GROMACS .gro file of N, CA, C and O in nm:
model
  328
    1HIS      N    1 -26.633  -7.129  16.037
    1HIS     CA    2 -26.597  -7.183  15.914
    1HIS      C    3 -26.497  -7.156  15.844
    1HIS      O    4 -26.447  -7.258  15.803
    2GLU      N    5 -26.442  -7.081  15.899
    2GLU     CA    6 -26.316  -7.008  15.807
    2GLU      C    7 -26.213  -7.112  15.877
    2GLU      O    8 -26.100  -7.138  15.791
    3LEU      N    9 -26.242  -7.172  15.971
    3LEU     CA   10 -26.078  -7.338  16.008
    3LEU      C   11 -26.134  -7.376  16.001
    3LEU      O   12 -26.007  -7.475  15.943
    4ARG      N   13 -26.276  -7.469  15.991
    4ARG     CA   14 -26.280  -7.596  15.936
    4ARG      C   15 -26.270  -7.606  15.768
    4ARG      O   16 -26.258  -7.705  15.761
    5THR      N   17 -26.318  -7.510  15.708
    5THR     CA   18 -26.234  -7.579  15.535
    5THR      C   19 -26.112  -7.605  15.558
    5THR      O   20 -26.096  -7.676  15.466
    6PRO      N   21 -26.036  -7.552  15.586
    6PRO     CA   22 -25.861  -7.596  15.558
    6PRO      C   23 -25.835  -7.724  15.627
    6PRO      O   24 -25.767  -7.793  15.580
    7ILE      N   25 -25.903  -7.720  15.708
    7ILE     CA   26 -25.915  -7.869  15.850
    7ILE      C   27 -25.971  -8.001  15.754
    7ILE      O   28 -25.880  -8.052  15.708
    8ASN      N   29 -26.064  -7.943  15.692
    8ASN     CA   30 -26.137  -8.052  15.618
    8ASN      C   31 -26.045  -8.117  15.477
    8ASN      O   32 -26.061  -8.237  15.450
    9GLY      N   33 -26.010  -8.016  15.459
    9GLY     CA   34 -25.856  -8.006  15.307
    9GLY      C   35 -25.814  -8.130  15.336
    9GLY      O   36 -25.773  -8.199  15.256
   10LEU      N   37 -25.683  -8.033  15.431
   10LEU     CA   38 -25.637  -8.137  15.519
   10LEU      C   39 -25.639  -8.291  15.561
   10LEU      O   40 -25.578  -8.375  15.517
   11MET      N   41 -25.758  -8.299  15.625
   11MET     CA   42 -25.797  -8.451  15.689
   11MET      C   43 -25.795  -8.528  15.566
   11MET      O   44 -25.825  -8.609  15.564
   12GLY      N   45 -25.877  -8.454  15.393
   12GLY     CA   46 -25.933  -8.554  15.300
   12GLY      C   47 -25.739  -8.559  15.225
   12GLY      O   48 -25.769  -8.720  15.194
   13MET      N   49 -25.668  -8.499  15.250
   13MET     CA   50 -25.556  -8.502  15.188
   13MET      C   51 -25.529  -8.616  15.242
   13MET      O   52 -25.445  -8.785  15.192
   14ALA      N   53 -25.485  -8.635  15.379
   14ALA     CA   54 -25.429  -8.770  15.433
   14ALA      C   55 -25.522  -8.848  15.462
   14ALA      O   56 -25.479  -8.975  15.512
   15GLN      N   57 -25.664  -8.843  15.471
   15GLN     CA   58 -25.729  -8.987  15.439
   15GLN      C   59 -25.682  -9.003  15.302
   15GLN      O   60 -25.675  -9.165  15.263
   16ALA      N   61 -25.647  -8.969  15.175
   16ALA     CA   62 -25.653  -8.974  15.031
   16ALA      C   63 -25.520  -9.070  15.060
   16ALA      O   64 -25.454  -9.214  15.031
   17LEU      N   65 -25.405  -9.011  15.163
   17LEU     CA   66 -25.278  -9.060  15.180
   17LEU      C   67 -25.332  -9.156  15.230
   17LEU      O   68 -25.188  -9.280  15.203
   18ALA      N   69 -25.344  -9.188  15.367
   18ALA     CA   70 -25.380  -9.342  15.434
   18ALA      C   71 -25.407  -9.433  15.346
   18ALA      O   72 -25.386  -9.530  15.385
   19ASN      N   73 -25.489  -9.439  15.247
   19ASN     CA   74 -25.602  -9.534  15.162
   19ASN      C   75 -25.488  -9.529  15.077
   19ASN      O   76 -25.550  -9.661  14.935
   20SER      N   77 -25.340  -9.499  15.073
   20SER     CA   78 -25.205  -9.532  14.936
   20SER      C   79 -25.139  -9.641  14.952
   20SER      O   80 -25.130  -9.670  15.111
   21ASP      N   81 -25.022  -9.702  14.948
   21ASP     CA   82 -24.963  -9.771  14.930
   21ASP      C   83 -24.823  -9.671  15.013
   21ASP      O   84 -24.789  -9.612  14.977
   22LEU      N   85 -24.815  -9.722  15.158
   22LEU     CA   86 -24.713  -9.675  15.255
   22LEU      C   87 -24.636  -9.754  15.310
   22LEU      O   88 -24.720  -9.847  15.338
   23ASN      N   89 -24.546  -9.724  15.316
   23ASN     CA   90 -24.437  -9.803  15.421
   23ASN      C   91 -24.468  -9.762  15.588
   23ASN      O   92 -24.584  -9.720  15.614
   24ALA      N   93 -24.458  -9.859  15.644
   24ALA     CA   94 -24.457  -9.878  15.834
   24ALA      C   95 -24.475  -9.733  15.882
   24ALA      O   96 -24.538  -9.668  15.946
   25THR      N   97 -24.351  -9.627  15.821
   25THR     CA   98 -24.311  -9.540  15.946
   25THR      C   99 -24.426  -9.453  15.856
   25THR      O  100 -24.488  -9.342  15.925
   26GLN      N  101 -24.421  -9.447  15.676
   26GLN     CA  102 -24.543  -9.335  15.687
   26GLN      C  103 -24.648  -9.363  15.721
   26GLN      O  104 -24.793  -9.270  15.724
   27ARG      N  105 -24.739  -9.476  15.731
   27ARG     CA  106 -24.916  -9.515  15.798
   27ARG      C  107 -24.847  -9.457  15.875
   27ARG      O  108 -24.981  -9.406  15.939
   28ARG      N  109 -24.773  -9.506  15.944
   28ARG     CA  110 -24.761  -9.384  16.137
   28ARG      C  111 -24.789  -9.263  16.150
   28ARG      O  112 -24.866  -9.175  16.222
   29GLN      N  113 -24.718  -9.223  16.043
   29GLN     CA  114 -24.724  -9.067  16.001
   29GLN      C  115 -24.846  -8.993  15.972
   29GLN      O  116 -24.857  -8.930  16.029
   30VAL      N  117 -24.888  -9.051  15.878
   30VAL     CA  118 -25.009  -8.985  15.857
   30VAL      C  119 -25.118  -9.015  15.968
   30VAL      O  120 -25.222  -8.942  15.975
   31GLU      N  121 -25.080  -9.147  16.056
   31GLU     CA  122 -25.253  -9.204  16.121
   31GLU      C  123 -25.190  -9.043  16.203
   31GLU      O  124 -25.342  -9.047  16.329
   32SER      N  125 -25.073  -8.992  16.227
   32SER     CA  126 -25.080  -8.901  16.381
   32SER      C  127 -25.124  -8.797  16.284
   32SER      O  128 -25.208  -8.720  16.386
   33LEU      N  129 -25.101  -8.755  16.186
   33LEU     CA  130 -25.156  -8.659  16.131
   33LEU      C  131 -25.332  -8.654  16.122
   33LEU      O  132 -25.342  -8.526  16.141
   34LEU      N  133 -25.359  -8.758  16.097
   34LEU     CA  134 -25.541  -8.781  16.124
   34LEU      C  135 -25.524  -8.777  16.274
   34LEU      O  136 -25.697  -8.681  16.291
   35GLY      N  137 -25.473  -8.809  16.361
   35GLY     CA  138 -25.515  -8.799  16.463
   35GLY      C  139 -25.495  -8.646  16.529
   35GLY      O  140 -25.601  -8.596  16.612
   36ALA      N  141 -25.388  -8.611  16.495
   36ALA     CA  142 -25.388  -8.433  16.527
   36ALA      C  143 -25.518  -8.336  16.462
   36ALA      O  144 -25.600  -8.239  16.530
   37GLY      N  145 -25.518  -8.361  16.318
   37GLY     CA  146 -25.653  -8.342  16.283
   37GLY      C  147 -25.769  -8.332  16.347
   37GLY      O  148 -25.859  -8.236  16.354
   38ALA      N  149 -25.778  -8.412  16.403
   38ALA     CA  150 -25.900  -8.465  16.479
   38ALA      C  151 -25.950  -8.346  16.622
   38ALA      O  152 -26.063  -8.371  16.647
   39GLU      N  153 -25.821  -8.379  16.663
   39GLU     CA  154 -25.795  -8.296  16.798
   39GLU      C  155 -25.850  -8.153  16.747
   39GLU      O  156 -25.917  -8.111  16.821
   40LEU      N  157 -25.801  -8.085  16.633
   40LEU     CA  158 -25.788  -7.990  16.604
   40LEU      C  159 -25.944  -7.931  16.554
   40LEU      O  160 -25.975  -7.863  16.604
   41THR      N  161 -25.982  -8.049  16.514
   41THR     CA  162 -26.127  -8.013  16.470
   41THR      C  163 -26.191  -8.004  16.626
   41THR      O  164 -26.291  -7.943  16.603
   42LYS      N  165 -26.170  -8.105  16.745
   42LYS     CA  166 -26.255  -8.086  16.860
   42LYS      C  167 -26.227  -7.988  16.907
   42LYS      O  168 -26.307  -7.929  16.955
   43THR      N  169 -26.088  -7.900  16.899
   43THR     CA  170 -26.077  -7.738  16.931
   43THR      C  171 -26.157  -7.662  16.874
   43THR      O  172 -26.184  -7.543  16.954
   44VAL      N  173 -26.176  -7.684  16.749
   44VAL     CA  174 -26.249  -7.564  16.687
   44VAL      C  175 -26.387  -7.587  16.726
   44VAL      O  176 -26.450  -7.449  16.738
   45ASN      N  177 -26.431  -7.725  16.744
   45ASN     CA  178 -26.591  -7.715  16.773
   45ASN      C  179 -26.612  -7.673  16.900
   45ASN      O  180 -26.727  -7.631  16.921
   46ASP      N  181 -26.510  -7.705  17.017
   46ASP     CA  182 -26.483  -7.649  17.138
   46ASP      C  183 -26.527  -7.531  17.127
   46ASP      O  184 -26.630  -7.475  17.252
   47SER      N  185 -26.428  -7.456  17.095
   47SER     CA  186 -26.416  -7.270  17.075
   47SER      C  187 -26.552  -7.237  17.037
   47SER      O  188 -26.603  -7.127  17.102
   48THR      N  189 -26.613  -7.318  16.914
   48THR     CA  190 -26.755  -7.241  16.879
   48THR      C  191 -26.849  -7.275  17.004
   48THR      O  192 -26.971  -7.206  17.029
   49TYR      N  193 -26.814  -7.379  17.060
   49TYR     CA  194 -26.949  -7.418  17.164
   49TYR      C  195 -26.926  -7.371  17.290
   49TYR      O  196 -27.049  -7.273  17.363
   50HIS      N  197 -26.800  -7.296  17.305
   50HIS     CA  198 -26.812  -7.245  17.450
   50HIS      C  199 -26.826  -7.045  17.391
   50HIS      O  200 -26.901  -6.992  17.460
   51THR      N  201 -26.841  -7.030  17.243
   51THR     CA  202 -26.880  -6.857  17.243
   51THR      C  203 -27.051  -6.886  17.253
   51THR      O  204 -27.124  -6.848  17.289
   52GLN      N  205 -27.069  -7.034  17.198
   52GLN     CA  206 -27.234  -7.023  17.192
   52GLN      C  207 -27.317  -7.008  17.405
   52GLN      O  208 -27.382  -6.975  17.387
   53LEU      N  209 -27.213  -7.092  17.445
   53LEU     CA  210 -27.217  -7.129  17.615
   53LEU      C  211 -27.232  -6.959  17.687
   53LEU      O  212 -27.370  -6.919  17.736
   54SER      N  213 -27.159  -6.884  17.627
   54SER     CA  214 -27.086  -6.724  17.651
   54SER      C  215 -27.218  -6.632  17.584
   54SER      O  216 -27.271  -6.545  17.703
   55ASP      N  217 -27.314  -6.692  17.457
   55ASP     CA  218 -27.374  -6.642  17.434
   55ASP      C  219 -27.522  -6.666  17.495
   55ASP      O  220 -27.648  -6.608  17.441
   56GLY      N  221 -27.491  -6.767  17.570
   56GLY     CA  222 -27.689  -6.831  17.607
   56GLY      C  223 -27.743  -6.927  17.517
   56GLY      O  224 -27.871  -6.940  17.572
   57LYS      N  225 -27.634  -6.930  17.418
   57LYS     CA  226 -27.677  -7.011  17.304
   57LYS      C  227 -27.721  -7.186  17.371
   57LYS      O  228 -27.810  -7.270  17.313
   58ARG      N  229 -27.607  -7.221  17.487
   58ARG     CA  230 -27.583  -7.383  17.488
   58ARG      C  231 -27.564  -7.362  17.635
   58ARG      O  232 -27.557  -7.281  17.721
   59GLU      N  233 -27.629  -7.555  17.685
   59GLU     CA  234 -27.610  -7.520  17.843
   59GLU      C  235 -27.484  -7.625  17.813
   59GLU      O  236 -27.442  -7.723  17.769
   60ILE      N  237 -27.403  -7.625  17.964
   60ILE     CA  238 -27.282  -7.701  17.941
   60ILE      C  239 -27.314  -7.899  18.028
   60ILE      O  240 -27.412  -7.906  18.072
   61THR      N  241 -27.263  -7.981  17.897
   61THR     CA  242 -27.305  -8.088  17.881
   61THR      C  243 -27.163  -8.186  17.952
   61THR      O  244 -27.061  -8.201  17.849
   62PRO      N  245 -27.193  -8.266  18.047
   62PRO     CA  246 -27.046  -8.310  18.092
   62PRO      C  247 -27.036  -8.448  17.992
   62PRO      O  248 -27.133  -8.483  17.940
   63ILE      N  249 -26.928  -8.434  17.995
   63ILE     CA  250 -26.918  -8.570  17.893
   63ILE      C  251 -26.738  -8.676  17.979
   63ILE      O  252 -26.691  -8.603  18.061
   64GLN      N  253 -26.696  -8.771  17.913
   64GLN     CA  254 -26.641  -8.917  17.980
   64GLN      C  255 -26.541  -8.916  17.890
   64GLN      O  256 -26.545  -8.920  17.740
   65PHE      N  257 -26.416  -8.893  17.993
   65PHE     CA  258 -26.310  -8.912  17.839
   65PHE      C  259 -26.216  -8.992  17.930
   65PHE      O  260 -26.186  -9.042  18.029
   66ASP      N  261 -26.097  -9.044  17.835
   66ASP     CA  262 -25.977  -9.116  17.891
   66ASP      C  263 -25.841  -9.076  17.870
   66ASP      O  264 -25.806  -9.011  17.767
   67MET      N  265 -25.820  -8.998  17.994
   67MET     CA  266 -25.707  -8.909  18.031
   67MET      C  267 -25.591  -8.983  17.970
   67MET      O  268 -25.498  -8.903  17.921
   68GLY      N  269 -25.569  -9.062  17.991
   68GLY     CA  270 -25.461  -9.168  17.974
   68GLY      C  271 -25.453  -9.162  17.792
   68GLY      O  272 -25.325  -9.126  17.773
   69ASN      N  273 -25.548  -9.259  17.759
   69ASN     CA  274 -25.526  -9.222  17.590
   69ASN      C  275 -25.504  -9.062  17.585
   69ASN      O  276 -25.407  -9.103  17.463
   70LEU      N  277 -25.537  -8.960  17.598
   70LEU     CA  278 -25.498  -8.858  17.556
   70LEU      C  279 -25.383  -8.793  17.562
   70LEU      O  280 -25.301  -8.762  17.459
   71VAL      N  281 -25.290  -8.824  17.702
   71VAL     CA  282 -25.217  -8.826  17.716
   71VAL      C  283 -25.068  -8.873  17.583
   71VAL      O  284 -24.965  -8.846  17.557
   72SER      N  285 -25.106  -9.005  17.606
   72SER     CA  286 -25.047  -9.111  17.580
   72SER      C  287 -25.048  -9.105  17.364
   72SER      O  288 -24.931  -9.084  17.370
   73SER      N  289 -25.172  -9.057  17.370
   73SER     CA  290 -25.202  -8.999  17.181
   73SER      C  291 -25.088  -8.874  17.145
   73SER      O  292 -25.001  -8.883  17.066
   74THR      N  293 -25.066  -8.803  17.268
   74THR     CA  294 -25.020  -8.666  17.267
   74THR      C  295 -24.897  -8.686  17.233
   74THR      O  296 -24.839  -8.633  17.145
   75SER      N  297 -24.863  -8.789  17.349
   75SER     CA  298 -24.691  -8.831  17.378
   75SER      C  299 -24.651  -8.861  17.231
   75SER      O  300 -24.504  -8.857  17.207
   76LYS      N  301 -24.741  -8.935  17.178
   76LYS     CA  302 -24.712  -9.014  17.052
   76LYS      C  303 -24.645  -8.993  16.917
   76LYS      O  304 -24.556  -8.977  16.880
   77CYS      N  305 -24.728  -8.839  16.926
   77CYS     CA  306 -24.762  -8.771  16.823
   77CYS      C  307 -24.591  -8.687  16.859
   77CYS      O  308 -24.541  -8.630  16.718
   78THR      N  309 -24.599  -8.618  16.954
   78THR     CA  310 -24.445  -8.571  16.998
   78THR      C  311 -24.341  -8.674  16.914
   78THR      O  312 -24.245  -8.588  16.876
   79PHE      N  313 -24.305  -8.752  16.967
   79PHE     CA  314 -24.208  -8.832  16.894
   79PHE      C  315 -24.174  -8.891  16.803
   79PHE      O  316 -24.114  -8.916  16.739
   80LEU      N  317 -24.299  -8.924  16.690
   80LEU     CA  318 -24.289  -8.889  16.578
   80LEU      C  319 -24.251  -8.847  16.478
   80LEU      O  320 -24.129  -8.870  16.427
   81TRP      N  321 -24.244  -8.673  16.541
   81TRP     CA  322 -24.175  -8.565  16.490
   81TRP      C  323 -24.050  -8.512  16.537
   81TRP      O  324 -23.966  -8.413  16.477
   82ALA      N  325 -23.993  -8.600  16.610
   82ALA     CA  326 -23.857  -8.574  16.665
   82ALA      C  327 -23.755  -8.619  16.590
   82ALA      O  328 -23.746  -8.713  16.539
   0.00000   0.00000   0.00000
């Protein structure tokens, strides 16, 4: 929870920004921030899940995901800040 609390704070502030009057560039930047925050949250959750797997508290559950979408969204984040 040491990581989740500040991430939730950042996500809350980004969401507040997203709900404000922004120009198109600012909106894309906030959407990128929200997307990156969501991925960071997933990474923290996955790390916690991995620890639980190692401790024998969980089992591996296969999931489907769209690799093309992941690569595309990651490259968009990179180019927005370049």
